[in-house]
PDB file of N, CA and C in Angstrom:
ATOM      1  N   MET A  31      20.087  13.293 -26.650  1.00  0.00           N
ATOM      2  CA  MET A  31      20.514  14.288 -25.676  1.00  0.00           C
ATOM      3  C   MET A  31      20.177  13.791 -24.276  1.00  0.00           C
ATOM      4  N   SER A  32      21.116  13.911 -23.368  1.00  0.00           N
ATOM      5  CA  SER A  32      20.910  13.472 -21.998  1.00  0.00           C
ATOM      6  C   SER A  32      21.084  14.639 -21.034  1.00  0.00           C
ATOM      7  N   ILE A  33      20.267  14.641 -20.022  1.00  0.00           N
ATOM      8  CA  ILE A  33      20.368  15.626 -18.947  1.00  0.00           C
ATOM      9  C   ILE A  33      21.467  15.158 -18.002  1.00  0.00           C
ATOM     10  N   ILE A  34      22.298  16.089 -17.564  1.00  0.00           N
ATOM     11  CA  ILE A  34      23.422  15.688 -16.715  1.00  0.00           C
ATOM     12  C   ILE A  34      23.378  16.285 -15.310  1.00  0.00           C
ATOM     13  N   ASP A  35      22.453  17.237 -15.032  1.00  0.00           N
ATOM     14  CA  ASP A  35      22.412  17.775 -13.675  1.00  0.00           C
ATOM     15  C   ASP A  35      21.034  17.551 -13.050  1.00  0.00           C
ATOM     16  N   PHE A  36      21.018  17.477 -11.731  1.00  0.00           N
ATOM     17  CA  PHE A  36      19.831  17.107 -10.977  1.00  0.00           C
ATOM     18  C   PHE A  36      18.665  18.059 -11.206  1.00  0.00           C
ATOM     19  N   ASP A  37      18.893  19.355 -11.107  1.00  0.00           N
ATOM     20  CA  ASP A  37      17.806  20.325 -11.258  1.00  0.00           C
ATOM     21  C   ASP A  37      17.160  20.236 -12.637  1.00  0.00           C
ATOM     22  N   SER A  38      17.957  20.041 -13.674  1.00  0.00           N
ATOM     23  CA  SER A  38      17.416  19.902 -15.029  1.00  0.00           C
ATOM     24  C   SER A  38      16.612  18.606 -15.155  1.00  0.00           C
ATOM     25  N   ALA A  39      17.062  17.559 -14.471  1.00  0.00           N
ATOM     26  CA  ALA A  39      16.333  16.292 -14.498  1.00  0.00           C
ATOM     27  C   ALA A  39      14.966  16.447 -13.835  1.00  0.00           C
ATOM     28  N   VAL A  40      14.921  17.162 -12.717  1.00  0.00           N
ATOM     29  CA  VAL A  40      13.650  17.404 -12.029  1.00  0.00           C
ATOM     30  C   VAL A  40      12.695  18.159 -12.952  1.00  0.00           C
ATOM     31  N   GLU A  41      13.195  19.188 -13.603  1.00  0.00           N
ATOM     32  CA  GLU A  41      12.358  19.958 -14.538  1.00  0.00           C
ATOM     33  C   GLU A  41      11.916  19.104 -15.724  1.00  0.00           C
ATOM     34  N   GLY A  42      12.810  18.264 -16.226  1.00  0.00           N
ATOM     35  CA  GLY A  42      12.479  17.394 -17.340  1.00  0.00           C
ATOM     36  C   GLY A  42      11.352  16.434 -17.000  1.00  0.00           C
ATOM     37  N   VAL A  43      11.371  15.899 -15.785  1.00  0.00           N
ATOM     38  CA  VAL A  43      10.309  14.984 -15.343  1.00  0.00           C
ATOM     39  C   VAL A  43       8.980  15.739 -15.237  1.00  0.00           C
ATOM     40  N   LYS A  44       9.021  16.967 -14.748  1.00  0.00           N
ATOM     41  CA  LYS A  44       7.799  17.770 -14.626  1.00  0.00           C
ATOM     42  C   LYS A  44       7.167  18.041 -15.993  1.00  0.00           C
ATOM     43  N   GLN A  45       7.981  18.053 -17.040  1.00  0.00           N
ATOM     44  CA  GLN A  45       7.492  18.387 -18.377  1.00  0.00           C
ATOM     45  C   GLN A  45       7.094  17.162 -19.202  1.00  0.00           C
ATOM     46  N   LEU A  46       7.177  15.969 -18.627  1.00  0.00           N
ATOM     47  CA  LEU A  46       6.775  14.776 -19.363  1.00  0.00           C
ATOM     48  C   LEU A  46       5.303  14.880 -19.750  1.00  0.00           C
ATOM     49  N   LEU A  47       4.989  14.514 -20.971  1.00  0.00           N
ATOM     50  CA  LEU A  47       3.607  14.548 -21.434  1.00  0.00           C
ATOM     51  C   LEU A  47       2.840  13.305 -20.991  1.00  0.00           C
ATOM     52  N   ASN A  48       3.532  12.179 -20.905  1.00  0.00           N
ATOM     53  CA  ASN A  48       2.917  10.918 -20.496  1.00  0.00           C
ATOM     54  C   ASN A  48       3.308  10.613 -19.058  1.00  0.00           C
ATOM     55  N   ARG A  49       2.309  10.307 -18.263  1.00  0.00           N
ATOM     56  CA  ARG A  49       2.544   9.998 -16.851  1.00  0.00           C
ATOM     57  C   ARG A  49       3.304   8.681 -16.738  1.00  0.00           C
ATOM     58  N   PRO A  50       4.421   8.680 -16.019  1.00  0.00           N
ATOM     59  CA  PRO A  50       5.149   7.420 -15.786  1.00  0.00           C
ATOM     60  C   PRO A  50       4.291   6.431 -15.001  1.00  0.00           C
ATOM     61  N   ALA A  51       4.668   5.170 -15.038  1.00  0.00           N
ATOM     62  CA  ALA A  51       3.976   4.130 -14.271  1.00  0.00           C
ATOM     63  C   ALA A  51       4.128   4.409 -12.781  1.00  0.00           C
ATOM     64  N   ASN A  52       3.215   3.872 -11.985  1.00  0.00           N
ATOM     65  CA  ASN A  52       3.242   4.117 -10.540  1.00  0.00           C
ATOM     66  C   ASN A  52       4.561   3.722  -9.892  1.00  0.00           C
ATOM     67  N   ASP A  53       5.129   2.582 -10.303  1.00  0.00           N
ATOM     68  CA  ASP A  53       6.406   2.170  -9.704  1.00  0.00           C
ATOM     69  C   ASP A  53       7.516   3.150 -10.061  1.00  0.00           C
ATOM     70  N   GLU A  54       7.465   3.720 -11.267  1.00  0.00           N
ATOM     71  CA  GLU A  54       8.463   4.720 -11.668  1.00  0.00           C
ATOM     72  C   GLU A  54       8.271   6.010 -10.875  1.00  0.00           C
ATOM     73  N   LEU A  55       7.013   6.405 -10.668  1.00  0.00           N
ATOM     74  CA  LEU A  55       6.743   7.611  -9.878  1.00  0.00           C
ATOM     75  C   LEU A  55       7.234   7.451  -8.446  1.00  0.00           C
ATOM     76  N   LEU A  56       7.017   6.274  -7.872  1.00  0.00           N
ATOM     77  CA  LEU A  56       7.497   6.032  -6.508  1.00  0.00           C
ATOM     78  C   LEU A  56       9.014   6.040  -6.442  1.00  0.00           C
ATOM     79  N   GLU A  57       9.656   5.475  -7.458  1.00  0.00           N
ATOM     80  CA  GLU A  57      11.119   5.492  -7.488  1.00  0.00           C
ATOM     81  C   GLU A  57      11.632   6.929  -7.605  1.00  0.00           C
ATOM     82  N   LEU A  58      11.006   7.720  -8.481  1.00  0.00           N
ATOM     83  CA  LEU A  58      11.383   9.132  -8.611  1.00  0.00           C
ATOM     84  C   LEU A  58      11.212   9.857  -7.275  1.00  0.00           C
ATOM     85  N   TYR A  59      10.088   9.616  -6.617  1.00  0.00           N
ATOM     86  CA  TYR A  59       9.818  10.266  -5.333  1.00  0.00           C
ATOM     87  C   TYR A  59      10.895   9.919  -4.305  1.00  0.00           C
ATOM     88  N   GLY A  60      11.166   8.630  -4.166  1.00  0.00           N
ATOM     89  CA  GLY A  60      12.168   8.208  -3.194  1.00  0.00           C
ATOM     90  C   GLY A  60      13.537   8.795  -3.479  1.00  0.00           C
ATOM     91  N   LEU A  61      13.929   8.754  -4.739  1.00  0.00           N
ATOM     92  CA  LEU A  61      15.237   9.306  -5.114  1.00  0.00           C
ATOM     93  C   LEU A  61      15.285  10.817  -4.905  1.00  0.00           C
ATOM     94  N   TYR A  62      14.188  11.501  -5.211  1.00  0.00           N
ATOM     95  CA  TYR A  62      14.141  12.950  -5.017  1.00  0.00           C
ATOM     96  C   TYR A  62      14.279  13.287  -3.535  1.00  0.00           C
ATOM     97  N   LYS A  63      13.494  12.600  -2.697  1.00  0.00           N
ATOM     98  CA  LYS A  63      13.553  12.884  -1.267  1.00  0.00           C
ATOM     99  C   LYS A  63      14.930  12.561  -0.681  1.00  0.00           C
ATOM    100  N   GLN A  64      15.521  11.442  -1.100  1.00  0.00           N
ATOM    101  CA  GLN A  64      16.850  11.081  -0.607  1.00  0.00           C
ATOM    102  C   GLN A  64      17.878  12.107  -1.083  1.00  0.00           C
ATOM    103  N   SER A  65      17.706  12.599  -2.312  1.00  0.00           N
ATOM    104  CA  SER A  65      18.627  13.581  -2.883  1.00  0.00           C
ATOM    105  C   SER A  65      18.559  14.923  -2.171  1.00  0.00           C
ATOM    106  N   THR A  66      17.357  15.313  -1.775  1.00  0.00           N
ATOM    107  CA  THR A  66      17.177  16.648  -1.224  1.00  0.00           C
ATOM    108  C   THR A  66      17.132  16.702   0.296  1.00  0.00           C
ATOM    109  N   ALA A  67      16.693  15.604   0.942  1.00  0.00           N
ATOM    110  CA  ALA A  67      16.527  15.625   2.398  1.00  0.00           C
ATOM    111  C   ALA A  67      17.400  14.612   3.125  1.00  0.00           C
ATOM    112  N   GLY A  68      17.994  13.681   2.406  1.00  0.00           N
ATOM    113  CA  GLY A  68      18.788  12.647   3.059  1.00  0.00           C
ATOM    114  C   GLY A  68      17.906  11.544   3.606  1.00  0.00           C
ATOM    115  N   ASP A  69      18.412  10.819   4.583  1.00  0.00           N
ATOM    116  CA  ASP A  69      17.692   9.671   5.130  1.00  0.00           C
ATOM    117  C   ASP A  69      16.336  10.057   5.721  1.00  0.00           C
ATOM    118  N   ASN A  70      15.381   9.172   5.525  1.00  0.00           N
ATOM    119  CA  ASN A  70      14.036   9.340   6.052  1.00  0.00           C
ATOM    120  C   ASN A  70      14.051   9.067   7.552  1.00  0.00           C
ATOM    121  N   ASP A  71      13.677  10.072   8.339  1.00  0.00           N
ATOM    122  CA  ASP A  71      13.602   9.870   9.787  1.00  0.00           C
ATOM    123  C   ASP A  71      12.194  10.170  10.303  1.00  0.00           C
ATOM    124  N   SER A  72      11.230  10.211   9.381  1.00  0.00           N
ATOM    125  CA  SER A  72       9.849  10.483   9.763  1.00  0.00           C
ATOM    126  C   SER A  72       9.126   9.187  10.141  1.00  0.00           C
ATOM    127  N   THR A  73       7.991   9.331  10.766  1.00  0.00           N
ATOM    128  CA  THR A  73       7.169   8.192  11.159  1.00  0.00           C
ATOM    129  C   THR A  73       6.361   7.718   9.955  1.00  0.00           C
ATOM    130  N   ARG A  74       6.251   6.401   9.806  1.00  0.00           N
ATOM    131  CA  ARG A  74       5.496   5.828   8.690  1.00  0.00           C
ATOM    132  C   ARG A  74       4.022   6.214   8.840  1.00  0.00           C
ATOM    133  N   PRO A  75       3.380   6.654   7.735  1.00  0.00           N
ATOM    134  CA  PRO A  75       1.965   7.022   7.794  1.00  0.00           C
ATOM    135  C   PRO A  75       1.082   5.867   8.273  1.00  0.00           C
ATOM    136  N   GLY A  76      -0.093   6.222   8.718  1.00  0.00           N
ATOM    137  CA  GLY A  76      -1.026   5.253   9.268  1.00  0.00           C
ATOM    138  C   GLY A  76      -1.611   4.279   8.270  1.00  0.00           C
ATOM    139  N   PHE A  77      -2.333   3.316   8.785  1.00  0.00           N
ATOM    140  CA  PHE A  77      -2.888   2.192   8.042  1.00  0.00           C
ATOM    141  C   PHE A  77      -3.717   2.620   6.836  1.00  0.00           C
ATOM    142  N   THR A  78      -4.507   3.672   6.951  1.00  0.00           N
ATOM    143  CA  THR A  78      -5.422   4.060   5.871  1.00  0.00           C
ATOM    144  C   THR A  78      -4.795   4.976   4.826  1.00  0.00           C
ATOM    145  N   ASP A  79      -3.600   5.457   5.054  1.00  0.00           N
ATOM    146  CA  ASP A  79      -2.921   6.355   4.100  1.00  0.00           C
ATOM    147  C   ASP A  79      -2.060   5.514   3.155  1.00  0.00           C
ATOM    148  N   PHE A  80      -2.711   4.889   2.181  1.00  0.00           N
ATOM    149  CA  PHE A  80      -2.013   3.977   1.275  1.00  0.00           C
ATOM    150  C   PHE A  80      -0.951   4.687   0.439  1.00  0.00           C
ATOM    151  N   ALA A  81      -1.298   5.855  -0.118  1.00  0.00           N
ATOM    152  CA  ALA A  81      -0.334   6.596  -0.939  1.00  0.00           C
ATOM    153  C   ALA A  81       0.836   7.077  -0.086  1.00  0.00           C
ATOM    154  N   GLY A  82       0.535   7.575   1.094  1.00  0.00           N
ATOM    155  CA  GLY A  82       1.587   8.051   1.991  1.00  0.00           C
ATOM    156  C   GLY A  82       2.536   6.939   2.394  1.00  0.00           C
ATOM    157  N   LYS A  83       1.989   5.755   2.671  1.00  0.00           N
ATOM    158  CA  LYS A  83       2.839   4.615   3.030  1.00  0.00           C
ATOM    159  C   LYS A  83       3.720   4.196   1.865  1.00  0.00           C
ATOM    160  N   ALA A  84       3.159   4.195   0.654  1.00  0.00           N
ATOM    161  CA  ALA A  84       3.945   3.807  -0.517  1.00  0.00           C
ATOM    162  C   ALA A  84       5.089   4.787  -0.744  1.00  0.00           C
ATOM    163  N   LYS A  85       4.820   6.063  -0.596  1.00  0.00           N
ATOM    164  CA  LYS A  85       5.867   7.079  -0.755  1.00  0.00           C
ATOM    165  C   LYS A  85       6.923   6.923   0.339  1.00  0.00           C
ATOM    166  N   TRP A  86       6.468   6.742   1.574  1.00  0.00           N
ATOM    167  CA  TRP A  86       7.389   6.589   2.697  1.00  0.00           C
ATOM    168  C   TRP A  86       8.298   5.386   2.475  1.00  0.00           C
ATOM    169  N   ASP A  87       7.706   4.264   2.043  1.00  0.00           N
ATOM    170  CA  ASP A  87       8.483   3.048   1.782  1.00  0.00           C
ATOM    171  C   ASP A  87       9.501   3.268   0.666  1.00  0.00           C
ATOM    172  N   ALA A  88       9.092   3.972  -0.401  1.00  0.00           N
ATOM    173  CA  ALA A  88       9.997   4.224  -1.527  1.00  0.00           C
ATOM    174  C   ALA A  88      11.206   5.050  -1.077  1.00  0.00           C
ATOM    175  N   TRP A  89      10.976   5.996  -0.188  1.00  0.00           N
ATOM    176  CA  TRP A  89      12.075   6.827   0.318  1.00  0.00           C
ATOM    177  C   TRP A  89      12.892   6.057   1.346  1.00  0.00           C
ATOM    178  N   ASN A  90      12.224   5.363   2.253  1.00  0.00           N
ATOM    179  CA  ASN A  90      12.914   4.689   3.340  1.00  0.00           C
ATOM    180  C   ASN A  90      13.843   3.576   2.851  1.00  0.00           C
ATOM    181  N   LYS A  91      13.506   2.923   1.742  1.00  0.00           N
ATOM    182  CA  LYS A  91      14.367   1.840   1.251  1.00  0.00           C
ATOM    183  C   LYS A  91      15.708   2.365   0.740  1.00  0.00           C
ATOM    184  N   LEU A  92      15.825   3.668   0.582  1.00  0.00           N
ATOM    185  CA  LEU A  92      17.082   4.282   0.142  1.00  0.00           C
ATOM    186  C   LEU A  92      17.941   4.762   1.310  1.00  0.00           C
ATOM    187  N   LYS A  93      17.490   4.481   2.535  1.00  0.00           N
ATOM    188  CA  LYS A  93      18.232   4.913   3.734  1.00  0.00           C
ATOM    189  C   LYS A  93      19.684   4.457   3.626  1.00  0.00           C
ATOM    190  N   GLY A  94      20.589   5.374   3.868  1.00  0.00           N
ATOM    191  CA  GLY A  94      22.013   5.075   3.793  1.00  0.00           C
ATOM    192  C   GLY A  94      22.627   5.399   2.431  1.00  0.00           C
ATOM    193  N   THR A  95      21.788   5.665   1.442  1.00  0.00           N
ATOM    194  CA  THR A  95      22.305   6.024   0.117  1.00  0.00           C
ATOM    195  C   THR A  95      22.795   7.469   0.168  1.00  0.00           C
ATOM    196  N   PRO A  96      24.036   7.721  -0.223  1.00  0.00           N
ATOM    197  CA  PRO A  96      24.522   9.102  -0.242  1.00  0.00           C
ATOM    198  C   PRO A  96      23.672   9.974  -1.172  1.00  0.00           C
ATOM    199  N   GLN A  97      23.496  11.230  -0.788  1.00  0.00           N
ATOM    200  CA  GLN A  97      22.651  12.125  -1.568  1.00  0.00           C
ATOM    201  C   GLN A  97      23.140  12.258  -3.010  1.00  0.00           C
ATOM    202  N   ARG A  98      24.421  12.332  -3.223  1.00  0.00           N
ATOM    203  CA  ARG A  98      24.943  12.464  -4.589  1.00  0.00           C
ATOM    204  C   ARG A  98      24.605  11.221  -5.416  1.00  0.00           C
ATOM    205  N   GLU A  99      24.708  10.045  -4.816  1.00  0.00           N
ATOM    206  CA  GLU A  99      24.364   8.813  -5.525  1.00  0.00           C
ATOM    207  C   GLU A  99      22.876   8.792  -5.883  1.00  0.00           C
ATOM    208  N   ALA A 100      22.032   9.252  -4.962  1.00  0.00           N
ATOM    209  CA  ALA A 100      20.590   9.321  -5.239  1.00  0.00           C
ATOM    210  C   ALA A 100      20.312  10.294  -6.386  1.00  0.00           C
ATOM    211  N   GLN A 101      21.037  11.401  -6.419  1.00  0.00           N
ATOM    212  CA  GLN A 101      20.878  12.359  -7.524  1.00  0.00           C
ATOM    213  C   GLN A 101      21.257  11.713  -8.851  1.00  0.00           C
ATOM    214  N   GLU A 102      22.355  10.987  -8.865  1.00  0.00           N
ATOM    215  CA  GLU A 102      22.796  10.335 -10.104  1.00  0.00           C
ATOM    216  C   GLU A 102      21.771   9.311 -10.584  1.00  0.00           C
ATOM    217  N   LYS A 103      21.182   8.556  -9.652  1.00  0.00           N
ATOM    218  CA  LYS A 103      20.154   7.572 -10.017  1.00  0.00           C
ATOM    219  C   LYS A 103      18.889   8.269 -10.511  1.00  0.00           C
ATOM    220  N   TYR A 104      18.556   9.402  -9.903  1.00  0.00           N
ATOM    221  CA  TYR A 104      17.395  10.178 -10.347  1.00  0.00           C
ATOM    222  C   TYR A 104      17.616  10.662 -11.779  1.00  0.00           C
ATOM    223  N   ILE A 105      18.792  11.208 -12.042  1.00  0.00           N
ATOM    224  CA  ILE A 105      19.122  11.702 -13.385  1.00  0.00           C
ATOM    225  C   ILE A 105      19.033  10.570 -14.398  1.00  0.00           C
ATOM    226  N   GLU A 106      19.556   9.403 -14.040  1.00  0.00           N
ATOM    227  CA  GLU A 106      19.520   8.242 -14.929  1.00  0.00           C
ATOM    228  C   GLU A 106      18.074   7.838 -15.251  1.00  0.00           C
ATOM    229  N   LEU A 107      17.231   7.781 -14.240  1.00  0.00           N
ATOM    230  CA  LEU A 107      15.831   7.414 -14.451  1.00  0.00           C
ATOM    231  C   LEU A 107      15.107   8.489 -15.256  1.00  0.00           C
ATOM    232  N   ALA A 108      15.361   9.750 -14.940  1.00  0.00           N
ATOM    233  CA  ALA A 108      14.733  10.843 -15.688  1.00  0.00           C
ATOM    234  C   ALA A 108      15.105  10.764 -17.162  1.00  0.00           C
ATOM    235  N   ASN A 109      16.380  10.548 -17.456  1.00  0.00           N
ATOM    236  CA  ASN A 109      16.809  10.431 -18.854  1.00  0.00           C
ATOM    237  C   ASN A 109      16.109   9.271 -19.547  1.00  0.00           C
ATOM    238  N   SER A 110      15.958   8.161 -18.848  1.00  0.00           N
ATOM    239  CA  SER A 110      15.282   6.999 -19.407  1.00  0.00           C
ATOM    240  C   SER A 110      13.832   7.334 -19.757  1.00  0.00           C
ATOM    241  N   LEU A 111      13.133   8.012 -18.857  1.00  0.00           N
ATOM    242  CA  LEU A 111      11.735   8.372 -19.096  1.00  0.00           C
ATOM    243  C   LEU A 111      11.597   9.387 -20.227  1.00  0.00           C
ATOM    244  N   ILE A 112      12.491  10.356 -20.252  1.00  0.00           N
ATOM    245  CA  ILE A 112      12.444  11.390 -21.297  1.00  0.00           C
ATOM    246  C   ILE A 112      12.750  10.779 -22.656  1.00  0.00           C
ATOM    247  N   ASN A 113      13.764   9.938 -22.713  1.00  0.00           N
ATOM    248  CA  ASN A 113      14.109   9.294 -23.987  1.00  0.00           C
ATOM    249  C   ASN A 113      13.013   8.356 -24.459  1.00  0.00           C
ATOM    250  N   ARG A 114      12.378   7.644 -23.534  1.00  0.00           N
ATOM    251  CA  ARG A 114      11.271   6.760 -23.906  1.00  0.00           C
ATOM    252  C   ARG A 114      10.129   7.563 -24.512  1.00  0.00           C
ATOM    253  N   GLU A 115       9.870   8.731 -23.955  1.00  0.00           N
ATOM    254  CA  GLU A 115       8.793   9.562 -24.480  1.00  0.00           C
ATOM    255  C   GLU A 115       9.130  10.098 -25.867  1.00  0.00           C
ATOM    256  N   ARG A 116      10.379  10.440 -26.070  1.00  0.00           N
ATOM    257  CA  ARG A 116      10.793  10.986 -27.376  1.00  0.00           C
ATOM    258  C   ARG A 116      10.697   9.942 -28.493  1.00  0.00           C
ATOM    259  N   THR A 117      10.889   8.685 -28.155  1.00  0.00           N
ATOM    260  CA  THR A 117      10.901   7.648 -29.184  1.00  0.00           C
ATOM    261  C   THR A 117       9.529   7.005 -29.384  1.00  0.00           C
ATOM    262  N   SER A 118       8.552   7.400 -28.568  1.00  0.00           N
ATOM    263  CA  SER A 118       7.229   6.779 -28.743  1.00  0.00           C
ATOM    264  C   SER A 118       6.309   7.603 -29.608  1.00  0.00           C
TER     265      SER A 118
END
């Protein structure tokens, strides 16, 4: 079974029992922000905010990606994570 809409994919990720890897979490974050807010126009966090910088970078690298395309990529990644959990 695959999730086909963005809101269901977001809920599906929230219900994962196993925490995704950090790179997957950053990809989810970037895709979510691009899907919901569009291009990142905020200032990059400061030197000591390592998590904030990683999140900012994950979102900023998607600059120019249409929101619908970001939603589709989010859904694809969410389905991959959900299916991986079901088969493990």
